[in-house]
Short mmCIF file of C-alpha atoms in Angstrom, two decimals:
data_model
loop_
_atom_site.label_atom_id
_atom_site.label_comp_id
_atom_site.label_asym_id
_atom_site.label_seq_id
_atom_site.Cartn_x
_atom_site.Cartn_y
_atom_site.Cartn_z
CA UNK D 1 63.81 -31.79 177.89
CA UNK D 2 68.49 -31.66 177.52
CA UNK D 3 67.47 -35.72 178.07
CA UNK D 4 65.07 -36.51 175.96
CA UNK D 5 66.23 -34.18 172.65
CA UNK D 6 70.20 -36.37 173.15
CA UNK D 7 68.29 -39.03 172.68
CA UNK D 8 66.49 -38.05 169.76
CA UNK D 9 69.34 -36.40 168.20
CA UNK D 10 71.11 -40.05 168.26
CA UNK D 11 68.10 -41.79 166.85
CA UNK D 12 68.75 -39.27 163.81
CA UNK D 13 71.72 -39.71 163.21
CA UNK D 14 71.49 -42.79 163.09
CA UNK D 15 69.17 -43.61 160.56
CA UNK D 16 69.49 -44.89 157.78
CA UNK D 17 66.07 -45.18 155.52
CA UNK D 18 63.67 -42.99 156.95
CA UNK D 19 62.74 -40.69 159.62
CA UNK D 20 59.06 -39.08 160.31
CA UNK D 21 58.97 -36.56 162.86
CA UNK D 22 55.18 -35.18 164.31
CA UNK D 23 54.62 -32.84 166.95
CA UNK D 24 52.54 -30.19 168.08
CA UNK D 25 55.31 -27.68 168.17
CA UNK D 26 58.38 -26.73 166.25
CA UNK D 27 59.99 -24.05 167.22
CA UNK D 28 62.21 -21.87 164.79
CA UNK D 29 64.58 -21.28 168.37
CA UNK D 30 67.77 -23.04 168.92
CA UNK D 31 66.99 -26.00 169.70
CA UNK D 32 64.33 -26.16 166.56
CA UNK D 33 67.43 -24.81 164.41
CA UNK D 34 69.22 -28.27 165.95
CA UNK D 35 66.77 -30.68 165.13
CA UNK D 36 65.79 -28.85 161.00
CA UNK D 37 70.04 -28.86 160.76
CA UNK D 38 70.51 -31.94 161.50
CA UNK D 39 67.48 -33.97 159.20
CA UNK D 40 68.06 -31.62 156.29
CA UNK D 41 71.73 -33.38 156.92
CA UNK D 42 70.59 -36.72 156.65
CA UNK D 43 67.55 -35.53 154.51
CA UNK D 44 70.74 -34.67 151.50
CA UNK D 45 72.67 -38.30 152.81
CA UNK D 46 69.99 -39.87 151.13
CA UNK D 47 67.59 -40.22 153.86
CA UNK D 48 63.82 -39.69 153.98
CA UNK D 49 62.30 -37.02 156.03
CA UNK D 50 58.75 -36.72 157.19
CA UNK D 51 57.00 -33.90 159.86
CA UNK D 52 53.36 -33.54 160.01
CA UNK D 53 53.26 -30.25 162.69
CA UNK D 54 50.05 -28.67 163.95
CA UNK D 55 49.06 -25.19 162.41
CA UNK D 56 48.34 -24.46 165.81
CA UNK D 57 50.49 -24.88 167.91
CA UNK D 58 52.77 -23.83 165.75
CA UNK D 59 51.67 -20.95 164.50
CA UNK D 60 54.18 -18.64 166.04
CA UNK D 61 57.07 -20.66 163.63
CA UNK D 62 57.27 -18.54 160.64
CA UNK D 63 56.22 -19.99 157.24
CA UNK D 64 60.60 -19.34 156.35
CA UNK D 65 61.32 -22.30 158.24
CA UNK D 66 58.84 -24.32 156.88
CA UNK D 67 59.99 -23.08 153.87
CA UNK D 68 63.35 -24.45 154.83
CA UNK D 69 62.92 -27.76 155.26
CA UNK D 70 61.05 -28.36 152.52
CA UNK D 71 63.92 -26.92 150.25
CA UNK D 72 65.94 -29.40 151.40
CA UNK D 73 63.90 -31.98 149.93
CA UNK D 74 62.06 -33.03 153.39
CA UNK D 75 58.25 -33.53 153.18
CA UNK D 76 56.43 -31.21 155.69
CA UNK D 77 52.87 -31.16 156.79
CA UNK D 78 50.84 -28.48 158.76
CA UNK D 79 47.71 -29.85 160.52
CA UNK D 80 44.60 -29.01 159.86
CA UNK D 81 45.72 -25.13 158.55
CA UNK D 82 44.20 -22.24 160.52
CA UNK D 83 43.46 -21.01 156.56
CA UNK D 84 39.74 -23.34 156.12
CA UNK D 85 39.95 -23.43 152.23
CA UNK D 86 43.89 -25.41 153.19
CA UNK D 87 42.98 -27.93 154.85
CA UNK D 88 41.57 -31.60 153.16
CA UNK D 89 39.17 -32.76 156.02
CA UNK D 90 35.93 -30.95 156.85
CA UNK D 91 37.14 -27.48 159.10
CA UNK D 92 37.82 -26.98 162.45
CA UNK D 93 39.68 -24.71 164.95
CA UNK D 94 40.14 -26.98 167.89
CA UNK D 95 41.12 -30.30 166.06
CA UNK D 96 44.29 -29.57 166.17
CA UNK D 97 47.22 -33.27 166.86
CA UNK D 98 48.76 -32.50 170.08
CA UNK D 99 50.86 -36.01 169.81
CA UNK D 100 54.58 -36.04 170.28
CA UNK D 101 56.29 -38.27 167.93
CA UNK D 102 59.50 -39.61 166.38
CA UNK D 103 60.22 -43.14 164.52
CA UNK D 104 63.81 -43.88 162.61
CA UNK D 105 64.12 -46.63 160.35
CA UNK D 106 60.50 -48.00 161.30
CA UNK D 107 62.40 -49.58 164.00
CA UNK D 108 62.77 -47.24 167.29
CA UNK D 109 60.57 -44.62 168.80
CA UNK D 110 60.63 -41.81 170.89
CA UNK D 111 57.00 -40.35 171.93
CA UNK D 112 55.59 -38.93 175.43
CA UNK D 113 55.47 -34.74 175.97
CA UNK D 114 57.57 -33.09 174.83
CA UNK D 115 57.58 -30.30 172.00
CA UNK D 116 60.76 -29.39 169.62
CA UNK D 117 60.70 -26.11 171.09
CA UNK D 118 63.21 -24.40 173.60
CA UNK D 119 60.80 -23.51 175.21
CA UNK D 120 57.65 -25.81 174.94
CA UNK D 121 54.02 -25.39 176.75
CA UNK D 122 50.13 -26.50 175.08
CA UNK D 123 49.24 -23.20 173.34
CA UNK D 124 51.18 -20.65 171.25
CA UNK D 125 48.76 -17.71 172.51
CA UNK D 126 50.45 -18.08 175.75
CA UNK D 127 53.83 -19.68 175.48
CA UNK D 128 55.91 -17.11 176.00
CA UNK D 129 59.28 -15.90 173.44
CA UNK D 130 62.53 -16.41 174.64
CA UNK D 131 65.35 -17.50 174.87
CA UNK D 132 65.74 -19.17 177.88
CA UNK D 133 62.51 -20.34 180.50
CA UNK D 134 61.91 -18.69 183.52
CA UNK D 135 61.97 -22.48 184.81
CA UNK D 136 62.80 -25.11 184.29
CA UNK D 137 60.06 -27.79 182.60
CA UNK D 138 59.81 -31.44 184.36
CA UNK D 139 58.59 -33.78 181.07
CA UNK D 140 58.77 -37.51 179.79
CA UNK D 141 59.85 -39.04 177.04
CA UNK D 142 60.27 -42.95 176.47
CA UNK D 143 62.29 -44.90 174.02
CA UNK D 144 60.53 -48.25 172.81
CA UNK D 145 61.86 -50.98 170.34
CA UNK D 146 60.51 -53.83 168.84
CA UNK D 147 56.67 -54.70 167.16
CA UNK D 148 55.09 -51.84 168.55
CA UNK D 149 57.02 -49.32 167.02
CA UNK D 150 54.90 -50.16 163.97
CA UNK D 151 51.70 -49.45 165.77
CA UNK D 152 53.33 -45.53 166.12
CA UNK D 153 54.42 -45.77 162.46
CA UNK D 154 50.68 -46.93 161.27
CA UNK D 155 49.53 -43.88 163.42
CA UNK D 156 52.01 -41.59 161.82
CA UNK D 157 51.57 -42.42 157.91
CA UNK D 158 47.30 -42.35 158.45
CA UNK D 159 46.94 -39.04 159.76
CA UNK D 160 49.90 -38.13 156.77
CA UNK D 161 47.21 -39.41 154.04
CA UNK D 162 44.46 -38.00 156.12
CA UNK D 163 46.14 -34.39 155.40
CA UNK D 164 46.86 -35.00 151.64
CA UNK D 165 50.15 -35.34 152.51
CA UNK D 166 52.18 -35.93 150.01
CA UNK D 167 53.08 -38.98 148.42
CA UNK D 168 55.28 -40.42 150.15
CA UNK D 169 58.46 -41.83 148.45
CA UNK D 170 59.12 -45.32 148.70
CA UNK D 171 60.72 -46.64 152.44
CA UNK D 172 61.26 -48.92 154.29
CA UNK D 173 58.61 -48.18 156.88
CA UNK D 174 57.89 -51.67 158.16
CA UNK D 175 60.60 -53.74 158.74
CA UNK D 176 60.35 -56.83 160.18
CA UNK D 177 60.74 -56.38 163.68
CA UNK D 178 61.24 -59.13 167.31
CA UNK D 179 60.62 -58.75 170.07
CA UNK D 180 63.10 -56.47 172.27
CA UNK D 181 63.42 -57.03 176.08
CA UNK D 182 60.16 -58.69 178.97
CA UNK D 183 57.55 -55.84 179.12
CA UNK D 184 54.51 -55.55 176.86
CA UNK D 185 53.73 -52.77 174.77
CA UNK D 186 49.79 -51.69 174.16
CA UNK D 187 50.44 -48.11 171.28
CA UNK D 188 46.64 -45.87 172.36
CA UNK D 189 45.78 -43.38 169.13
CA UNK D 190 42.80 -41.40 169.98
CA UNK D 191 41.29 -38.93 167.56
CA UNK D 192 39.26 -36.22 168.04
CA UNK D 193 35.43 -36.91 168.86
CA UNK D 194 33.06 -38.38 171.57
CA UNK D 195 33.85 -42.06 170.05
CA UNK D 196 37.47 -42.40 170.14
CA UNK D 197 38.10 -41.45 173.50
CA UNK D 198 40.52 -44.64 173.22
CA UNK D 199 43.18 -42.95 175.95
CA UNK D 200 40.73 -41.94 178.20
CA UNK D 201 38.85 -44.87 177.93
CA UNK D 202 42.67 -46.85 178.75
CA UNK D 203 43.18 -44.32 181.43
CA UNK D 204 39.04 -45.09 183.58
CA UNK D 205 40.08 -48.85 183.15
CA UNK D 206 42.80 -48.87 184.70
CA UNK D 207 41.79 -46.67 187.40
CA UNK D 208 38.80 -49.26 187.73
CA UNK D 209 40.19 -52.02 187.94
CA UNK D 210 43.85 -50.45 190.36
CA UNK D 211 44.48 -53.11 193.37
CA UNK D 212 46.89 -50.58 195.14
CA UNK D 213 48.37 -47.86 194.31
CA UNK D 214 47.69 -45.15 191.81
CA UNK D 215 50.12 -42.99 190.78
CA UNK D 216 49.84 -40.14 188.67
CA UNK D 217 52.06 -36.95 187.02
CA UNK D 218 49.50 -35.14 184.78
CA UNK D 219 50.29 -31.06 183.37
CA UNK D 220 46.61 -29.51 182.66
CA UNK D 221 43.93 -30.93 185.07
CA UNK D 222 40.68 -30.74 184.02
CA UNK D 223 38.91 -33.96 184.71
CA UNK D 224 35.27 -34.94 183.43
CA UNK D 225 32.69 -36.92 186.22
CA UNK D 226 34.45 -40.56 184.60
CA UNK D 227 37.66 -39.42 185.29
CA UNK D 228 36.60 -38.22 188.94
CA UNK D 229 34.38 -41.30 190.24
CA UNK D 230 36.93 -43.73 188.93
CA UNK D 231 39.31 -42.06 190.89
CA UNK D 232 37.69 -41.56 194.32
CA UNK D 233 36.04 -44.58 193.81
CA UNK D 234 39.23 -46.08 193.99
CA UNK D 235 40.28 -44.01 196.70
CA UNK D 236 37.19 -45.19 198.74
CA UNK D 237 38.53 -49.40 198.32
CA UNK D 238 41.43 -48.48 199.79
CA UNK D 239 43.89 -47.92 196.63
CA UNK D 240 46.48 -46.21 197.39
CA UNK D 241 46.10 -42.76 194.99
CA UNK D 242 47.89 -40.03 194.71
CA UNK D 243 48.09 -37.25 192.17
CA UNK D 244 51.64 -34.75 191.14
CA UNK D 245 50.13 -31.89 189.22
CA UNK D 246 51.29 -28.47 188.25
CA UNK D 247 52.37 -26.21 191.01
CA UNK D 248 53.37 -23.40 188.26
CA UNK D 249 51.61 -23.26 185.50
CA UNK D 250 51.36 -21.45 182.00
CA UNK D 251 48.26 -21.10 182.19
CA UNK D 252 46.12 -19.41 185.07
CA UNK D 253 42.83 -20.02 184.07
CA UNK D 254 43.79 -23.51 183.65
CA UNK D 255 45.81 -24.25 187.05
CA UNK D 256 42.69 -22.05 188.99
CA UNK D 257 40.52 -24.98 186.90
CA UNK D 258 41.98 -27.97 187.88
CA UNK D 259 42.32 -26.82 192.21
CA UNK D 260 37.92 -26.56 191.77
CA UNK D 261 38.39 -30.50 192.04
CA UNK D 262 40.90 -30.50 195.06
CA UNK D 263 37.90 -30.66 197.86
CA UNK D 264 35.35 -33.63 196.13
CA UNK D 265 39.39 -35.73 195.73
CA UNK D 266 40.91 -35.41 198.67
CA UNK D 267 37.72 -35.45 200.25
CA UNK D 268 37.64 -39.39 199.11
CA UNK D 269 40.82 -39.98 200.98
CA UNK D 270 42.91 -39.47 197.36
CA UNK D 271 46.31 -37.97 197.84
CA UNK D 272 47.03 -34.07 195.72
CA UNK D 273 50.41 -32.81 195.56
CA UNK D 274 51.08 -29.88 192.75
CA UNK D 275 55.08 -29.66 191.37
CA UNK D 276 57.00 -26.83 192.97
CA UNK D 277 60.32 -26.47 191.59
CA UNK D 278 59.32 -27.02 187.64
CA UNK D 279 56.64 -26.40 185.69
CA UNK D 280 55.34 -30.48 185.37
CA UNK D 281 54.71 -31.10 182.08
CA UNK D 282 54.53 -34.65 181.95
CA UNK D 283 51.43 -37.12 181.78
CA UNK D 284 52.64 -40.27 183.16
CA UNK D 285 50.55 -42.80 185.00
CA UNK D 286 51.55 -46.03 186.81
CA UNK D 287 48.98 -48.51 188.94
CA UNK D 288 49.84 -51.58 191.43
CA UNK D 289 53.22 -51.53 190.21
CA UNK D 290 53.13 -53.06 187.19
CA UNK D 291 50.68 -50.81 184.46
CA UNK D 292 52.53 -48.23 183.62
CA UNK D 293 51.23 -45.48 181.03
CA UNK D 294 53.43 -42.44 179.21
CA UNK D 295 52.41 -39.87 176.38
CA UNK D 296 50.74 -36.87 175.53
CA UNK D 297 47.64 -36.93 176.91
CA UNK D 298 46.38 -34.98 179.09
CA UNK D 299 43.02 -34.73 181.58
CA UNK D 300 40.85 -32.17 179.68
CA UNK D 301 38.67 -31.51 177.75
CA UNK D 302 41.28 -30.51 175.08
CA UNK D 303 42.47 -33.98 174.54
CA UNK D 304 39.70 -35.71 175.63
CA UNK D 305 37.15 -34.68 172.72
CA UNK D 306 39.19 -32.19 169.90
CA UNK D 307 43.02 -33.05 170.08
CA UNK D 308 44.62 -36.57 168.53
CA UNK D 309 46.28 -37.89 170.37
CA UNK D 310 49.51 -41.61 171.97
CA UNK D 311 49.88 -42.66 175.18
CA UNK D 312 52.15 -46.34 175.25
CA UNK D 313 51.06 -48.20 177.56
CA UNK D 314 53.24 -50.92 178.61
CA UNK D 315 52.66 -53.94 181.40
CA UNK D 316 55.83 -54.62 183.12
CA UNK D 317 57.52 -54.72 186.83
CA UNK D 318 60.82 -53.37 185.44
CA UNK D 319 59.24 -50.70 184.02
CA UNK D 320 57.03 -49.48 186.54
CA UNK D 321 59.85 -49.63 188.92
CA UNK D 322 61.65 -46.74 187.76
CA UNK D 323 58.83 -45.10 187.16
CA UNK D 324 57.67 -45.35 190.79
CA UNK D 325 61.47 -43.80 190.77
CA UNK D 326 60.62 -40.68 189.15
CA UNK D 327 57.60 -40.14 190.35
CA UNK D 328 59.00 -40.74 193.77
CA UNK D 329 61.21 -38.12 192.83
CA UNK D 330 58.30 -35.33 191.74
CA UNK D 331 57.41 -35.98 195.60
CA UNK D 332 59.97 -34.59 196.67
CA UNK D 333 59.47 -32.00 195.03
CA UNK D 334 56.20 -31.23 195.13
CA UNK D 335 54.05 -29.80 198.12
CA UNK D 336 51.01 -31.96 200.02
CA UNK D 337 47.94 -30.47 199.58
CA UNK D 338 46.14 -30.78 202.88
CA UNK D 339 42.38 -31.26 203.28
CA UNK D 340 41.79 -29.17 206.60
CA UNK D 341 44.32 -25.86 204.53
CA UNK D 342 42.47 -26.82 201.65
CA UNK D 343 39.31 -26.06 203.12
CA UNK D 344 39.97 -22.22 204.92
CA UNK D 345 41.16 -21.17 202.27
CA UNK D 346 40.55 -17.94 201.50
CA UNK D 347 37.02 -16.70 199.74
CA UNK D 348 38.75 -14.75 196.63
CA UNK D 349 40.17 -17.53 195.78
CA UNK D 350 37.07 -19.60 195.31
CA UNK D 351 35.15 -17.69 194.10
CA UNK D 352 37.94 -17.56 191.28
CA UNK D 353 38.15 -21.83 190.84
CA UNK D 354 34.56 -21.84 190.50
CA UNK D 355 34.19 -19.47 188.20
CA UNK D 356 37.18 -20.79 185.69
CA UNK D 357 35.45 -24.50 186.01
CA UNK D 358 33.03 -22.47 183.73
CA UNK D 359 34.16 -22.55 180.87
CA UNK D 360 36.36 -25.82 181.41
CA UNK D 361 35.42 -27.39 178.78
CA UNK D 362 37.30 -24.85 176.53
CA UNK D 363 40.44 -25.31 178.39
#
């Protein structure tokens, strides 16, 4: 998290035209106040600052935090307000903005799984309100420059318009962008609903066509049948499928739900690991050492059906090599789940996992 925040602070400090920030959680803690102070400073210097926060993800943040930003000239929009009388769209409490995007001058985008919070999690109802996390959080963001930044900008402005934010003052939101580096980058954004499961279609397609390896980390793993079938079929045709999942979670129920799927995956040849030294919050994958993705999308029903999400897909051997190095490092901090050990675990955990899985579509 600290490396990502350092990159975000640097991008904000060097911005000259505008800063667009979209985050599921923005908290009024030390980290959130550092962002607020810097954004207010940039606004005062004439840089246009626009912020979208999720009204449920940030429900514990006092209104005074956002009012201070507004008083300083920053335009702020709460996504899908909890109060149905305040929402411009058809109201639905489960439709959330789970994206984490920072765009500066239309030239730099930083995206991934990190919220604006010293202690962040998927749900404010489960989040502990402490200044220091009880355990280190392991997450991944990436910085992107070049033509792909325009696609993140479009997603931000589309959500701003749909939430009926104030008219954004004229800025150079789409500057001419030259290609940076040799990687091919595709921006994949999804909206709530069965017909907009673009990030999941992306995952299923990549897994289905994998030939050699699938190395994935995910923080909330409650896969649907399509994902399960794609993973087990890949293992069945000899693909090296390794998945690192949380061994520690901010939600015990989600941990029980994810473990419900272990037996089927292990029997098919999928290798499973639980990260044991940190609370894993990353959502990444690298396939065949050439296809990689980093973003906000969890392997659960909330991400699939109810959330606005965004991932970057990168086609680059060099980038995939760096992703593989990170994956190997995470493996070193993880415990492999063995099938024989798993099949012989006590009855109580089995019953608990089965029972929690009944309600998995609401997690």
